[in-house]
Coordinates of C-alpha atoms and ligand atoms in Angstrom, one line a residue:
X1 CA 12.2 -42.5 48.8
X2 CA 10.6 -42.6 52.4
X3 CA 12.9 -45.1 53.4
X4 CA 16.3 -42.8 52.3
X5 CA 14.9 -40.0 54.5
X6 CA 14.0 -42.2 57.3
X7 CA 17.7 -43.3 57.0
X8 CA 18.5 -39.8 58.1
X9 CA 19.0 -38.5 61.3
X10 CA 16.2 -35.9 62.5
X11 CA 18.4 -33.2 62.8
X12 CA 20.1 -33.6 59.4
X13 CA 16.4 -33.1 58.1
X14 CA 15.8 -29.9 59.7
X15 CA 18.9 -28.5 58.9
X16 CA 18.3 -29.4 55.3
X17 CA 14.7 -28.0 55.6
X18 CA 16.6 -24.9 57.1
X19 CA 18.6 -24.9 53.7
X20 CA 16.2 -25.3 51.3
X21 CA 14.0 -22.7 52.6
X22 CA 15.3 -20.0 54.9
X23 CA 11.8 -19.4 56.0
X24 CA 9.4 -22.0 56.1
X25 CA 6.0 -22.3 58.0
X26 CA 3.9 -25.4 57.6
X27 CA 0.0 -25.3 58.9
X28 CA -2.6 -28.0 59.0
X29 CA -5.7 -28.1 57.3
X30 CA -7.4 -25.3 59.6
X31 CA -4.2 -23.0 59.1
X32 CA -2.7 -23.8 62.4
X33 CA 0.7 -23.8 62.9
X34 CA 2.3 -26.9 63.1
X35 CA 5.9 -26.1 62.4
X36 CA 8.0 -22.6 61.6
X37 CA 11.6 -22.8 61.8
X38 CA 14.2 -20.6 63.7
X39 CA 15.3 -17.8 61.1
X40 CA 11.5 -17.5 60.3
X41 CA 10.5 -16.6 64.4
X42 CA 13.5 -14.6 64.9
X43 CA 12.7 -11.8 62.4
X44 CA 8.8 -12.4 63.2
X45 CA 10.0 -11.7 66.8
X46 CA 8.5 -14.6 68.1
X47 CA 9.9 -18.2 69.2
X48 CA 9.1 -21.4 67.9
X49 CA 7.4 -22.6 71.3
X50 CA 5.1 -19.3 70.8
X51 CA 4.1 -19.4 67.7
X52 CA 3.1 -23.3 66.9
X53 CA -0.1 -23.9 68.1
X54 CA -1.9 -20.7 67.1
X55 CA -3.6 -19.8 63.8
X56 CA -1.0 -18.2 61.5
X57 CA -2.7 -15.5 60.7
X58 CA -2.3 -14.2 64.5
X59 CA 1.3 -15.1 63.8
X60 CA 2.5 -13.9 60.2
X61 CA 1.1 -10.6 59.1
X62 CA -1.0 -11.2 56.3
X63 CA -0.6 -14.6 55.6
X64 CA -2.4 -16.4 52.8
X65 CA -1.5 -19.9 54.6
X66 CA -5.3 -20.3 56.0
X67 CA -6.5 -19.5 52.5
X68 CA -4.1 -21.8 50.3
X69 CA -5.4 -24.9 52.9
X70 CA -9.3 -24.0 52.0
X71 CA -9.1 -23.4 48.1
X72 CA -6.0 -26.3 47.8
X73 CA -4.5 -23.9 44.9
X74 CA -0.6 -23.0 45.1
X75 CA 0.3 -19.3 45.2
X76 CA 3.5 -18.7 43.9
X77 CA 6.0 -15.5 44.2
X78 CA 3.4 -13.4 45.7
X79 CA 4.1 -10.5 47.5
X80 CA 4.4 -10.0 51.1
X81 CA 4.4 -7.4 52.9
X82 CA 5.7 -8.1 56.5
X83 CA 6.8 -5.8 58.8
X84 CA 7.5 -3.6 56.3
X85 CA 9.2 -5.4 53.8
X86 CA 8.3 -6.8 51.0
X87 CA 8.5 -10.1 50.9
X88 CA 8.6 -12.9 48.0
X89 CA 6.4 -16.0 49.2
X90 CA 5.5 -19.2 47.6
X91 CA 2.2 -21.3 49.2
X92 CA 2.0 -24.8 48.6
X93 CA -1.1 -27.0 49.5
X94 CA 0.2 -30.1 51.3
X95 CA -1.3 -33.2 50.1
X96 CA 0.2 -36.5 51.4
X97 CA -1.8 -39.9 49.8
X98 CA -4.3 -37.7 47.6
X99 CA -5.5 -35.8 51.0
X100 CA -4.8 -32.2 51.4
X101 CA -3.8 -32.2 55.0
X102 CA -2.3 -28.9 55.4
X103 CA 0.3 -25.7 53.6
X104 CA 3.7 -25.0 53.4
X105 CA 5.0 -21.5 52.9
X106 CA 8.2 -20.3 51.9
X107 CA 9.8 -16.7 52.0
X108 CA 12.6 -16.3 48.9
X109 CA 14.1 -13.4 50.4
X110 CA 14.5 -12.8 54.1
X111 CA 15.8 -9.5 53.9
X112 CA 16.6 -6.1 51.8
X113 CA 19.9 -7.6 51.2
X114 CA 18.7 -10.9 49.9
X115 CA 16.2 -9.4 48.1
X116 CA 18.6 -6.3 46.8
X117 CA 21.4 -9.0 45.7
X118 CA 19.0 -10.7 43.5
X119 CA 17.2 -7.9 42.2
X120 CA 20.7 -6.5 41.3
X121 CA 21.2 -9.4 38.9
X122 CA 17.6 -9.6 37.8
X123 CA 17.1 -6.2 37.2
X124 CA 19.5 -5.2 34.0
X125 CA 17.7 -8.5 32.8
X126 CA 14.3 -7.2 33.4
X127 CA 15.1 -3.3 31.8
X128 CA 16.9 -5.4 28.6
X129 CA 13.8 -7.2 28.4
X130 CA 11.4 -4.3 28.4
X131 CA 14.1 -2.6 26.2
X132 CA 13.0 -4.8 23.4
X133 CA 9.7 -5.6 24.2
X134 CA 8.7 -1.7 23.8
X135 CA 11.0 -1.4 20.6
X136 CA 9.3 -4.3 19.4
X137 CA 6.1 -3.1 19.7
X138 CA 7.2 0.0 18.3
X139 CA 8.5 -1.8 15.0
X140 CA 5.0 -3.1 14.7
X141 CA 3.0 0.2 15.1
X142 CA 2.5 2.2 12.2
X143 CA 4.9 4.5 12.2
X144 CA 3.0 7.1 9.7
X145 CA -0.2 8.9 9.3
X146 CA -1.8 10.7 6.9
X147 CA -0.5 14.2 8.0
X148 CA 2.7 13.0 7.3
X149 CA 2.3 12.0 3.9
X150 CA 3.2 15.7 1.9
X151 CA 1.7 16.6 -1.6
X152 CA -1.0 19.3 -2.6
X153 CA -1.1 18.3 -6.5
X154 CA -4.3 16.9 -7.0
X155 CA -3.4 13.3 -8.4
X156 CA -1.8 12.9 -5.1
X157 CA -4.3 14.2 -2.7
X158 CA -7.3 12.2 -5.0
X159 CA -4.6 8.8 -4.2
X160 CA -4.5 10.5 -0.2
X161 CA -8.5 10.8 0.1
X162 CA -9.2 7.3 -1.6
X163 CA -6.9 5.7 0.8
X164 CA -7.7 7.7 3.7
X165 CA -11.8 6.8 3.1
X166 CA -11.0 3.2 2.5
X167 CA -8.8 3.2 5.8
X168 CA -11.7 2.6 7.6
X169 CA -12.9 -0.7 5.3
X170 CA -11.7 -4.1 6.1
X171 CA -10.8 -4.5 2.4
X172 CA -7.8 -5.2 1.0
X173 CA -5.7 -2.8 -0.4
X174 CA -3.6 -2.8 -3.3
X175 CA -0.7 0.0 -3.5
X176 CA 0.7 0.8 -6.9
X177 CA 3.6 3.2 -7.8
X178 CA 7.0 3.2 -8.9
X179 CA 10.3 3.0 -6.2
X180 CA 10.3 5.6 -3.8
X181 CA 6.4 7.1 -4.2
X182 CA 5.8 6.9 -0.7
X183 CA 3.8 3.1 -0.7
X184 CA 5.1 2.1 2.2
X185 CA 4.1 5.1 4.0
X186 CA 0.8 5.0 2.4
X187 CA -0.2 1.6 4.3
X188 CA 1.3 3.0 7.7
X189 CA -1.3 5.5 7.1
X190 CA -4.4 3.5 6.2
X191 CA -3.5 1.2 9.1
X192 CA -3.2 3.8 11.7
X193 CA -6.2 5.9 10.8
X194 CA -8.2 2.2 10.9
X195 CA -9.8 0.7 14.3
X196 CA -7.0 -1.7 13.6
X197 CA -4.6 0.7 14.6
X198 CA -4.1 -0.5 18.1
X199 CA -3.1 -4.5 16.8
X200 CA 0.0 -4.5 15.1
X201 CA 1.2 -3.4 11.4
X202 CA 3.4 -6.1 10.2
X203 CA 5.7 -5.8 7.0
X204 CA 6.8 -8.5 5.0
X205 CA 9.5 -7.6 2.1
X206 CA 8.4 -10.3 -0.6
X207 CA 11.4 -9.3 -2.4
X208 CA 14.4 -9.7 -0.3
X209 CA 13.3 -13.1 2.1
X210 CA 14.8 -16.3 0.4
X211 CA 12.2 -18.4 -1.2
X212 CA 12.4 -21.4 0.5
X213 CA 12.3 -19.2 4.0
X214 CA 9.4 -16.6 3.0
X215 CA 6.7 -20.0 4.1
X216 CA 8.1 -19.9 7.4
X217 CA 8.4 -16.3 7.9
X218 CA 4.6 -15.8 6.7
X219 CA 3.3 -19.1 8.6
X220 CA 5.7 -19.8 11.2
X221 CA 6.5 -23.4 12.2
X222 CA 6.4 -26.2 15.0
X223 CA 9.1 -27.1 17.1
X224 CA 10.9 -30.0 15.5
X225 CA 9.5 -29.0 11.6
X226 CA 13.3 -28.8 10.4
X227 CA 16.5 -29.4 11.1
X228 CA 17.7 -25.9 12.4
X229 CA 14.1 -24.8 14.1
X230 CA 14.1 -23.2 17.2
X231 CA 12.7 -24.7 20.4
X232 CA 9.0 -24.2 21.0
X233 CA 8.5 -22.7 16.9
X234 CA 8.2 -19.7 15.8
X235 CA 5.2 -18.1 14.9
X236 CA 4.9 -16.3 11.3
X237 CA 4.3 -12.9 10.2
X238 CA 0.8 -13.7 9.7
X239 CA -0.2 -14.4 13.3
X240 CA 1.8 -12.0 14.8
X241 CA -0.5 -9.4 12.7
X242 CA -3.2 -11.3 13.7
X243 CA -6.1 -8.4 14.6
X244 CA -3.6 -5.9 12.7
X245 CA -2.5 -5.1 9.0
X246 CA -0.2 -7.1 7.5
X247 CA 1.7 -5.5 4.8
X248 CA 2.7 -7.4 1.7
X249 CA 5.5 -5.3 0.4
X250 CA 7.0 -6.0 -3.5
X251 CA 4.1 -9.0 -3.6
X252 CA 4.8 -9.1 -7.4
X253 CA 8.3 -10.4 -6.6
X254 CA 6.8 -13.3 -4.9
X255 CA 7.5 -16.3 -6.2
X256 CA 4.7 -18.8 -7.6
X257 CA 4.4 -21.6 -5.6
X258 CA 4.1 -19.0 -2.6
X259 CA 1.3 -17.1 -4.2
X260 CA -0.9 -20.5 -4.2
X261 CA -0.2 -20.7 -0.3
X262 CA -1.1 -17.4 0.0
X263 CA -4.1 -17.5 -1.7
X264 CA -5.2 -20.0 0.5
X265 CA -4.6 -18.3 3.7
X266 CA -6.7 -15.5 2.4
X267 CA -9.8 -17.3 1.8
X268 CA -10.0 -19.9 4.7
X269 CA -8.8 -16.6 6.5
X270 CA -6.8 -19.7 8.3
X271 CA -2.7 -20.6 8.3
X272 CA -1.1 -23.9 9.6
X273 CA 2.6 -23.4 10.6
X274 CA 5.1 -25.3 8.8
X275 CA 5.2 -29.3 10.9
X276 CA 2.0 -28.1 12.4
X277 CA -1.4 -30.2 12.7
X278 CA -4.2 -27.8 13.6
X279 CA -5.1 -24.7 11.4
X280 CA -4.8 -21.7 13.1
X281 CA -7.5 -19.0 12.8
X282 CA -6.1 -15.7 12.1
X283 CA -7.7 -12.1 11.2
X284 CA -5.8 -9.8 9.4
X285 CA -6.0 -7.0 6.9
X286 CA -3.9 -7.4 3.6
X287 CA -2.1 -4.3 2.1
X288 CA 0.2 -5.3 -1.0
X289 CA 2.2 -3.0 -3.2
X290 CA 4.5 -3.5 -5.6
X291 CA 6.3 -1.1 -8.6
X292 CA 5.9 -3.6 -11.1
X293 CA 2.6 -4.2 -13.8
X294 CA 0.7 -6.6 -11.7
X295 CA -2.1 -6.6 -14.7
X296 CA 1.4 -8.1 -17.4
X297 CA 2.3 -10.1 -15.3
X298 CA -0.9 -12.0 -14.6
X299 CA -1.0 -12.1 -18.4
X300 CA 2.5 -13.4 -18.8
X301 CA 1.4 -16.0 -16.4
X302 CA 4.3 -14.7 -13.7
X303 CA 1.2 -13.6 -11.3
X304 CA -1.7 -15.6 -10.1
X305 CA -5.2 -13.8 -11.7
X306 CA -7.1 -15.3 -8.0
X307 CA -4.6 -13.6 -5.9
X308 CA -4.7 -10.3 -8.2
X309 CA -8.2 -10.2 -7.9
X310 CA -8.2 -10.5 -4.1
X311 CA -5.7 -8.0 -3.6
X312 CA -7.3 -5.6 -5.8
X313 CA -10.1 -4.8 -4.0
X314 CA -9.4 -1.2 -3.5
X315 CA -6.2 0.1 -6.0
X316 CA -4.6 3.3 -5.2
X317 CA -2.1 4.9 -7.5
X318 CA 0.2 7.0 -6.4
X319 CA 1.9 9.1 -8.7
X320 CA 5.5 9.4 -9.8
X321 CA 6.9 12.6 -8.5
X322 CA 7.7 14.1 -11.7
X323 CA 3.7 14.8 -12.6
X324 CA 3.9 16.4 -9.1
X325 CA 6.3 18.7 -9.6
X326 CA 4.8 21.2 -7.8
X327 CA 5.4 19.4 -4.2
X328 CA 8.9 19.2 -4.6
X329 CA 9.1 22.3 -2.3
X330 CA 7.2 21.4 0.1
X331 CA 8.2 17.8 0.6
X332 CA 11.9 18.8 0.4
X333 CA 11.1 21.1 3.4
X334 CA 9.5 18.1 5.1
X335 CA 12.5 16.4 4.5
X336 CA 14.7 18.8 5.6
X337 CA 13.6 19.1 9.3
X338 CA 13.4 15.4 9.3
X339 CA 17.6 15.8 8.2
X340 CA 18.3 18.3 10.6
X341 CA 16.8 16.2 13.5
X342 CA 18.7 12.9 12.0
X343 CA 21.9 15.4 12.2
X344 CA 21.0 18.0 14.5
X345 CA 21.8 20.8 12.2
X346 CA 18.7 22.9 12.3
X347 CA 17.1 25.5 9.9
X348 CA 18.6 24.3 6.7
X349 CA 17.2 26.0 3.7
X350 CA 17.1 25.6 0.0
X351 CA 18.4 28.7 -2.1
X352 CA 15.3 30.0 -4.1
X353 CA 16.9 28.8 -7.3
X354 CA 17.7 24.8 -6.1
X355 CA 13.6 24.3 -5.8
X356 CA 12.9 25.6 -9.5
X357 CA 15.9 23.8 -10.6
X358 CA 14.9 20.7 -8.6
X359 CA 11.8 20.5 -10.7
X360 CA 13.9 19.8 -13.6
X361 CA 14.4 17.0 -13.1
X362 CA 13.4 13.7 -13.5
X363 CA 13.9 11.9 -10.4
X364 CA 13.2 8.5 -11.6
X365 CA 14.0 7.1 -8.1
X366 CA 11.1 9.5 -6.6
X367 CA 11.4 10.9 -3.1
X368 CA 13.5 8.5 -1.9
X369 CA 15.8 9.7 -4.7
X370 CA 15.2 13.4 -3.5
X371 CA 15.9 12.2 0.3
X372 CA 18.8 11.2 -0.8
X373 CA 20.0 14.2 -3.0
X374 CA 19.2 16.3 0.5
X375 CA 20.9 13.9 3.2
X376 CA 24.1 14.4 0.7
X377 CA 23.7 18.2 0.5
X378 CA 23.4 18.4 4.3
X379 CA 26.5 16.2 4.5
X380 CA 28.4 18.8 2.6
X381 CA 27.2 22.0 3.2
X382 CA 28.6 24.9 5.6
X383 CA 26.3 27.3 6.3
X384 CA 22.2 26.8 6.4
X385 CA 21.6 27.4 2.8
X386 CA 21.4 24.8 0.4
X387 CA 22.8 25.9 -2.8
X388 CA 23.4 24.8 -6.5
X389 CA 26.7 23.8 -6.1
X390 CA 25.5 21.4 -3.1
X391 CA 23.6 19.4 -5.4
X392 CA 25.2 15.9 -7.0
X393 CA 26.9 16.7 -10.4
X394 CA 24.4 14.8 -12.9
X395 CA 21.5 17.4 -11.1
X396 CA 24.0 20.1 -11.5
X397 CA 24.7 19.6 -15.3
X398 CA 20.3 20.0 -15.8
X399 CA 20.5 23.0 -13.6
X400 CA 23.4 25.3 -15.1
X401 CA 21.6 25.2 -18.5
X402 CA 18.3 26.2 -16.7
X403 CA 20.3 28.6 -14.6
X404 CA 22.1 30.3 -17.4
X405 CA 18.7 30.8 -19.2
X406 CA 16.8 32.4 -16.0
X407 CA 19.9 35.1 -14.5
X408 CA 23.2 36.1 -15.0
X409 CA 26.1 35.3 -13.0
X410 CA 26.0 37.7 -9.8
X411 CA 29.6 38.5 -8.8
X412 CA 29.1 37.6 -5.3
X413 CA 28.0 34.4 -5.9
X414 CA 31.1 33.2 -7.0
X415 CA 32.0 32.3 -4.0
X416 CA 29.2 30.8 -2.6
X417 CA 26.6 30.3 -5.2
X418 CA 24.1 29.8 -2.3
X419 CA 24.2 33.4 -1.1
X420 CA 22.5 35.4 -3.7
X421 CA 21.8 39.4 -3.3
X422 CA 18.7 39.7 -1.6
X423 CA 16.7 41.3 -4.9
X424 CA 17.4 38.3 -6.8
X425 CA 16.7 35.9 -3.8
X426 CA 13.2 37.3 -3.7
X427 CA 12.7 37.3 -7.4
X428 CA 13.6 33.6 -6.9
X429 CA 11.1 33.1 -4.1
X430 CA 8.6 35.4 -6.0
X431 CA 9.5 33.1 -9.3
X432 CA 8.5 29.9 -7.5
X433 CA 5.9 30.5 -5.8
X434 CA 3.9 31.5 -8.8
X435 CA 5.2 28.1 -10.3
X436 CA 3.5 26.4 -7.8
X437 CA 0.5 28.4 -7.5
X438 CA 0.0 27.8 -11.1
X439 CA 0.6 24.1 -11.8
X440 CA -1.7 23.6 -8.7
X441 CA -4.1 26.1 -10.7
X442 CA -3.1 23.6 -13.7
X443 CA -2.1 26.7 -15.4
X444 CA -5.5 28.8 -14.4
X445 CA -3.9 32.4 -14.2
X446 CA -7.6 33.6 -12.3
X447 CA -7.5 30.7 -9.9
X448 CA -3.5 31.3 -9.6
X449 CA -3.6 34.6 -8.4
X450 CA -6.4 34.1 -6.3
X451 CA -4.5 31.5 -4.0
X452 CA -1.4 34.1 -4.1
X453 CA -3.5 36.6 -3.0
X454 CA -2.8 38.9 -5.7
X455 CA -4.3 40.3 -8.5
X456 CA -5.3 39.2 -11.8
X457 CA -3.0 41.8 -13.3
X458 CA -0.2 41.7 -10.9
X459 CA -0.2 38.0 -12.2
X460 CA 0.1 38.7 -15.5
X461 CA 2.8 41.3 -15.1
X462 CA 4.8 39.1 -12.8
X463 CA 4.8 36.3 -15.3
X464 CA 6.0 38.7 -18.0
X465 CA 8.8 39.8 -15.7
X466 CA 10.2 35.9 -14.5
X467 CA 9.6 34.8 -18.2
X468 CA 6.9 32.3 -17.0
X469 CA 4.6 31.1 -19.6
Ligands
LIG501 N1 4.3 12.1 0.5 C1 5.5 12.0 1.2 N2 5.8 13.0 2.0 C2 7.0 12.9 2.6 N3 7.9 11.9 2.5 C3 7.6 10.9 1.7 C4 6.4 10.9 1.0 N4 6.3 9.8 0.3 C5 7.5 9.2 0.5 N5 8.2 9.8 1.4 C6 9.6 9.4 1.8 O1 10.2 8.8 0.7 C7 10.9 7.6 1.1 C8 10.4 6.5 0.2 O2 9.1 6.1 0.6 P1 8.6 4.6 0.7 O3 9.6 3.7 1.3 O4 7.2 4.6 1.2 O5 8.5 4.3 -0.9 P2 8.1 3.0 -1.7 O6 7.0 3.4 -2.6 O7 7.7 1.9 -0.7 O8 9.4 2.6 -2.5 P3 9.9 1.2 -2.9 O9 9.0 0.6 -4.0 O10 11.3 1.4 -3.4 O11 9.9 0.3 -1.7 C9 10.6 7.4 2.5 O12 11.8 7.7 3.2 C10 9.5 8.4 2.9 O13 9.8 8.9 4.2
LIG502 MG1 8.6 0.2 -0.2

């Protein structure tokens, strides 16, 4: 190597210096300098004859050079400010045979345009990057808390206290309830209002990751593990939770084999990736839920009765929405503002008759089912009001029987069932809120009237009136 650039000629070797670094200072070991280049002196405003010779510090405005010599530790794109700009430097100790005899520095950019040309291409790099790294850590922030989670009927606030008290236990959590009940939503909740809440809240869907890939995606792997695995691995659901929640969704769709690894994890509260040799501690919080009958299935031999048992520490049911009738109001209001951000169509209303009508119902898909009944009416409606005739055809057919019992046809409505004369659209509004008052009453008339504000009497007469039993 020495012997190559001793074959070259001592001007060829400055000129290459000159190259390779535009700017380049070099100081001995009591940070004097011993050579700066041209380019360097002519924007310090100096000359080459001036400036070697004298500590660099009386030379370069503040210049690390003296310090890099004394602690022998590289500093690399640091910045500089000299004369006003700001300058990317790297510091190098110079050792030559094991002896640190000195520093070179180097200055990346030499000027605004340098500097302005590469931050141009940088730069969309750096925003794309930050792009995803914030929407990333959004994705594994709880996205919902307790206030958001709608429902006065007292089997769901009794499932909303329990899991709001054992929010702040490091239990684990097990979340039953059929599709659509608002599980999810429930362990967003319990992970925000816990001091976990600023770690992050990682989902894994049991149901819908492959079987052979749901080890990696829970435990990650090692570079090399498999034919197809990304450079440097990949780490699993698990650690990237770690100090977080990590949410088990549909665990009863997980597949036997995987339950026994599981298991594992959860008592040695340690994984190993997939090719990997060390264990690797981890500390997370486990919320499952599922719709199906964990209890069968562990008899039927389809779910492990270990892992039941250590998921089961705290169970929260969450009711179906049909023995919470009386919230269908209110969440559908919920849901509505939530539509008419999604579609900026504000101030959308359901007719007084679509709420009682709603309640008809079955809805065997749950809210989710009633989201979806709303996002469709919103889709086709023209004014604010949501009306009867908005409504998908199998709710419709429930609803004219119910409708035909409760009023006769108003001529106007013809043409847009939604509009109703204003007597009858506070009858309606009268009608339901007495309906709600008294199935949160569970049918106490005293207690009823009390949270309308009304009168025992009144009550009784207005019940009479609207037919209500
Ligand atoms: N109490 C509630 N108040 C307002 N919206 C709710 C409530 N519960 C659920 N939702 C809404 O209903 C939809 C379904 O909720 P979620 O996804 O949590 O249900 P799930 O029980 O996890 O269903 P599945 O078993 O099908 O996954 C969500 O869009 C959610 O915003
Ligand atoms: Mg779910």
């Amino acid at each position: 190597m020495t012997a190559k650039l001793n074959a070259l000629p001592y001007e060829w070797l400055e000129e290459i210096i000159n190259l390779a670094a535009e700017w380049i200072v070099v100081v001995d070991v009591n940070g004097i300098i011993c050579y700066i280049n041209q380019a360097y002196c002519e924007f310090l405003g100096t000359t080459i004859e001036e400036a070697v010779g004298k500590p660099v510090g009386n030379v370069i405005e503040n210049s690390r050079m003296h310090v890099v010599v004394r602690t022998g530790q590289a500093e690399v794109a640091s910045i500089q400010s000299i004369k006003g700009s700001e300058m990317v430097a790297n510091r190098y100790p110079l050792y030559v045979q094991g002896e640190l005899v000195g520093a070179v520095g180097t200055v990346m950019f030499r000027n605004a345009q340098d500097w302005l040309e590469y931050s141009q291409k940088v730069q969309p790099l750096v925003e794309e990057l930050k792009y995803y790294k914030t929407r990333f850590e959004r994705e594994l922030r709880g996205k919902y808390r307790f206030s958001d989670l709608i429902g006065q009927s007292p089997r769901f606030l009794e499932a909303k206290h329990l899991a709001e008290r054992v929010s702040g236990s490091q239990s684990a959590v097990l979340l039953l309830g059929e599709s659509g009940t608002g599980k999810e939503l429930f362990a967003h909740a319990i992970h925000n209002n816990s001091v976990r809440s600023p770690f992050p809240f990682v989902r894994v869907n049991c149901a819908s990751i492959p079987e052979h890939l749901l080890e990696s995606e829970l435990f990650g792997y090692e570079e090399g593990a498999f034919t197809g695995a990304k450079r440097g691995g990949k780490k699993g659901k698990f650690e990237l939770a770690h100090r977080g929640t990590l949410f088990l969704d549909e665990v009863g769709d997980m597949p036997l084999p995987m339950q026994s690894k599981l298991l594992r994890a959860l008592q040695e509260k340690e994984i190993e990736r997939i090719g990997g040799h060390a264990p690797v501690l981890v500390d997370v919080r486990i919320i499952a839920a599922t719709h199906r009958n964990l209890e069968q299935m562990v008899e039927e031999g389809r779910f492990r009765q270990d892992l039941y048992y250590r998921l089961n520490v705290m169970k929260i049911e969450i009711p179906p929405l049909r023995e919470r009738k009386a919230d269908i109001g209110p969440i559908s209001r919920v849901l509505l503002e939530k539509l008419g951000r999604k579609f900026n169509r504000h101030g959308i209303m359901l007719a007084g008759d679509v709420v009682q009508q709603l309640q008809q119902h079955n809805w065997p898909g749950n809210i989710r089912e009633l989201e979806n009944v709303l996002e469709r009416a919103v889709n086709v409606l023209e004014g604010p009001v949501i009306g009867l005739h908005h409504l998908p055809l199998y709710l419709q057919d429930d609803m004219a029987v119910a409708h035909r019992e409760h009023r006769p046809p108003v001529s106007c409505t013809q043409k847009n069932p939604a509009l109703l004369p204003l007597k009858d659209a506070v009858a309606a509004a009268e009608r339901e809120a007495i309906m709600l008052a008294l199935q949160f009453a569970q049918g106490n008339k005293v207690q009823a009237a009390r949270l309308l504000g009304i009168g025992k009497t009144s009550l009784y007469d207005k019940c009479k009136l609207y037919g209500i039993d």
